[in-house]
Short mmCIF file of C-alpha atoms in Angstrom, two decimals:
data_model
loop_
_atom_site.label_atom_id
_atom_site.label_comp_id
_atom_site.label_asym_id
_atom_site.label_seq_id
_atom_site.Cartn_x
_atom_site.Cartn_y
_atom_site.Cartn_z
CA SER A 1 141.56 65.94 309.90
CA VAL A 2 139.74 65.16 306.75
CA VAL A 3 136.36 65.14 308.52
CA ASP A 4 137.15 68.38 310.34
CA CYS A 5 137.22 70.37 307.05
CA MET A 6 133.36 69.21 307.10
CA ASP A 7 132.48 70.70 310.80
CA PRO A 8 129.48 72.89 309.95
CA LYS A 9 131.05 75.56 312.59
CA VAL A 10 134.34 75.73 309.90
CA LEU A 11 131.66 75.68 306.48
CA ALA A 12 129.25 78.17 308.01
CA LEU A 13 130.14 81.25 306.65
CA PRO A 14 129.80 84.45 309.17
CA ASP A 15 126.17 86.73 308.12
CA LYS A 16 128.40 89.70 307.89
CA ILE A 17 130.68 88.17 305.09
CA ILE A 18 127.19 86.60 303.16
CA LYS A 19 126.13 90.22 303.19
CA LEU A 20 129.00 91.19 301.41
CA ILE A 21 128.64 88.80 298.35
CA PRO A 22 126.28 90.65 296.06
CA PRO A 23 124.54 88.61 293.41
CA ARG A 24 126.51 88.05 290.25
CA PRO A 25 125.56 90.95 287.53
CA ALA A 26 124.09 90.50 284.54
CA GLY A 27 125.94 89.65 281.62
CA TYR A 28 129.04 87.26 283.47
CA ASP A 29 129.34 83.98 282.62
CA TYR A 30 129.41 81.49 285.15
CA THR A 31 132.62 79.09 285.25
CA LYS A 32 133.71 76.21 287.04
CA GLU A 33 135.22 78.35 289.93
CA LEU A 34 132.51 79.53 290.74
CA PHE A 35 130.46 77.71 293.58
CA GLY A 36 126.71 76.21 292.26
CA ARG A 37 123.84 77.81 293.83
CA ARG A 38 120.08 77.15 294.14
CA THR A 39 119.37 80.05 295.34
CA GLY A 40 119.04 82.33 292.17
CA LEU A 41 121.42 85.21 291.18
CA SER A 42 122.37 85.61 294.99
CA PHE A 43 124.86 83.87 297.01
CA ASP A 44 124.14 80.46 298.32
CA PRO A 45 126.18 79.39 301.37
CA LEU A 46 124.78 75.85 301.42
CA ALA A 47 125.82 75.41 298.05
CA ALA A 48 129.71 76.78 298.99
CA ALA A 49 129.56 74.38 302.24
CA GLU A 50 128.49 71.66 300.23
CA SER A 51 131.37 71.94 297.80
CA ALA A 52 133.65 72.05 300.44
CA ALA A 53 132.44 68.99 302.05
CA ASP A 54 131.90 67.04 298.63
CA LEU A 55 135.63 67.11 297.98
CA PRO A 56 136.86 65.16 301.14
CA LEU A 57 133.65 62.64 300.62
CA SER A 58 134.88 62.28 296.73
CA LEU A 59 138.46 61.12 297.91
CA LEU A 60 137.45 58.96 300.90
CA PHE A 61 134.95 57.17 299.15
CA ASN A 62 136.82 56.24 295.90
CA PRO A 63 136.11 52.40 295.63
CA ALA A 64 139.50 51.30 295.11
CA ARG A 65 140.32 52.99 298.54
CA LEU A 66 137.05 51.39 300.03
CA ASN A 67 138.46 48.12 298.72
CA ARG A 68 142.21 48.60 300.10
CA MET A 69 140.95 49.46 303.55
CA VAL A 70 138.97 46.59 303.88
CA GLN A 71 141.90 44.45 302.87
CA TYR A 72 144.31 46.69 305.14
CA GLN A 73 141.95 45.91 308.18
CA ALA A 74 141.69 42.05 307.81
CA THR A 75 145.29 41.57 307.05
CA SER A 76 146.73 44.42 309.40
CA ASN A 77 144.62 45.24 311.76
CA GLY A 78 144.74 49.00 310.49
CA LEU A 79 142.25 51.67 309.99
CA GLY A 80 139.45 49.80 308.44
CA ILE A 81 136.06 51.21 306.47
CA ASP A 82 134.46 50.48 309.49
CA GLU A 83 136.05 52.90 311.41
CA MET A 84 136.38 55.32 308.76
CA ILE A 85 132.24 55.13 308.65
CA THR A 86 132.06 55.21 312.21
CA VAL A 87 133.80 58.64 312.56
CA LEU A 88 131.69 60.03 309.51
CA MET A 89 128.73 58.89 311.31
CA ASN A 90 129.41 60.47 314.65
CA ARG A 91 130.40 64.05 312.98
CA THR A 92 126.90 63.77 311.05
CA TRP A 93 124.04 61.51 312.18
CA LEU A 94 125.19 60.61 315.78
CA ALA A 95 126.43 64.38 316.18
CA PRO A 96 124.31 66.78 318.56
CA ARG A 97 122.02 69.10 316.96
CA LEU A 98 122.82 72.59 315.48
CA LYS A 99 120.44 75.08 314.93
CA GLY A 100 120.64 77.68 312.07
CA LEU A 101 122.93 77.53 309.17
CA GLU A 102 125.06 75.26 310.86
CA GLY A 103 121.91 72.95 311.44
CA LEU A 104 121.14 72.85 307.65
CA ILE A 105 125.07 72.70 306.71
CA LEU A 106 124.93 69.34 309.45
CA GLN A 107 122.02 67.90 307.76
CA GLN A 108 123.34 68.68 304.07
CA ASN A 109 126.33 66.63 305.38
CA GLU A 110 124.28 63.85 306.46
CA GLN A 111 122.94 63.85 303.11
CA LEU A 112 126.17 64.15 301.57
CA LEU A 113 127.44 61.10 303.37
CA LEU A 114 124.26 59.25 302.26
CA THR A 115 124.55 59.97 298.56
CA TYR A 116 128.29 58.45 298.77
CA LEU A 117 126.91 55.51 300.32
CA LEU A 118 124.09 54.85 298.39
CA GLY A 119 126.38 55.39 295.22
CA VAL A 120 129.20 53.45 296.34
CA SER A 121 127.05 50.70 297.01
CA LEU A 122 125.68 50.54 293.23
CA ASN A 123 129.35 50.82 291.91
CA ASP A 124 130.51 47.14 290.53
CA LYS A 125 133.99 47.85 291.27
CA ILE A 126 133.50 47.35 294.69
CA SER A 127 134.39 43.94 296.65
CA PHE A 128 131.44 42.09 298.56
CA ALA A 129 133.39 43.01 301.80
CA THR A 130 133.18 46.57 300.81
CA GLN A 131 129.87 46.37 299.79
CA ALA A 132 128.69 44.71 302.87
CA ALA A 133 130.55 47.28 305.16
CA ILE A 134 128.28 49.98 302.75
CA LEU A 135 125.04 48.40 303.40
CA LYS A 136 125.58 48.17 306.89
CA ALA A 137 126.52 52.00 307.41
CA ILE A 138 123.15 52.22 305.27
CA GLU A 139 121.08 50.39 307.53
CA ASN A 140 122.28 52.05 310.65
CA ILE A 141 121.42 55.26 308.75
CA ARG A 142 118.18 54.01 308.22
CA LYS A 143 117.35 52.99 311.92
CA GLN A 144 118.80 56.35 313.48
CA ALA A 145 116.42 58.16 310.91
CA THR A 146 113.40 56.07 312.03
CA ASN A 147 114.17 56.31 315.88
CA GLN A 148 114.71 59.89 315.41
CA LEU A 149 111.37 60.44 313.40
CA VAL A 150 109.59 59.20 316.64
CA SER A 151 109.89 62.48 318.31
CA SER A 152 110.74 64.78 315.84
CA ASN A 153 108.45 67.33 314.74
CA GLY A 154 107.87 70.34 311.93
CA ALA A 155 110.60 70.25 309.25
CA THR A 156 112.49 67.63 310.75
CA VAL A 157 109.97 64.75 310.20
CA GLY A 158 109.88 66.04 306.17
CA TYR A 159 113.78 65.90 306.43
CA LEU A 160 113.64 62.07 307.87
CA LEU A 161 111.19 61.04 305.53
CA LEU A 162 113.26 62.17 302.69
CA THR A 163 116.14 60.18 304.40
CA LEU A 164 113.95 57.24 304.86
CA GLU A 165 112.76 57.47 300.78
CA ARG A 166 116.05 57.83 299.92
CA ILE A 167 117.37 54.50 301.16
CA LYS A 168 114.30 52.84 300.24
CA ASN A 169 114.73 53.70 296.71
CA ARG A 170 118.46 53.33 296.98
CA LEU A 171 118.48 51.46 293.66
CA THR A 172 117.97 54.48 291.65
CA ALA A 173 120.76 56.33 293.08
CA LYS A 174 123.58 57.23 290.41
CA PRO A 175 126.79 54.70 291.24
CA PHE A 176 129.71 56.55 292.41
CA VAL A 177 132.26 56.96 290.23
CA PRO A 178 135.21 59.34 291.11
CA GLU A 179 135.41 62.29 288.51
CA ALA A 180 138.61 63.51 286.85
CA MET A 181 140.75 66.10 288.26
CA PRO A 182 140.06 69.32 286.29
CA PRO A 183 142.87 70.42 283.92
CA GLY A 184 145.62 73.01 284.81
CA SER A 185 147.96 73.05 287.38
CA PRO A 186 147.24 73.01 291.37
CA ILE A 187 147.10 76.31 292.72
CA GLY A 188 150.67 77.80 293.39
CA CYS A 189 152.36 75.56 291.07
CA ASP A 190 154.49 77.45 288.40
CA MET A 191 154.56 74.46 286.21
CA ASP A 192 152.47 74.67 282.65
#
């Protein structure tokens, strides 16, 4: 269910909605309640999708949680890190290619997954078993990108080269450390 929140078909805003969102007026400050953007003053639908996909990934890739998943898989034959990564890979890197905004969101989700894998691989709080599973997933992405590169053209070649470059330079990635929750009561909560 968490991975369903990252589906590009769910995250892609309809064009008629995007056209209704005007640029932020001059003089209005940007707050943490607004989506980041890379498109200047205009609304950035990719940034909105990125924010929505980033939240579940930040929860799934919490280092302590990953360590527990490895242990739980070994001791109880329960849901483990390998199964979680397989589900994420099937919904990103191994998913059928999409076109348009949905295609860009799919690629963005692939890069977000890679970002979390690279970042958590450098976190000194993960166990050796967890690190092994993460490194295996990174290697699987490297192989997938290398195989796709042979039959790709145009912008896809650049995208795959970017992926391979990020993996090659993985030691320069920022280690993943979960962010603290923002202050204040959750939405809908009457407590102060």
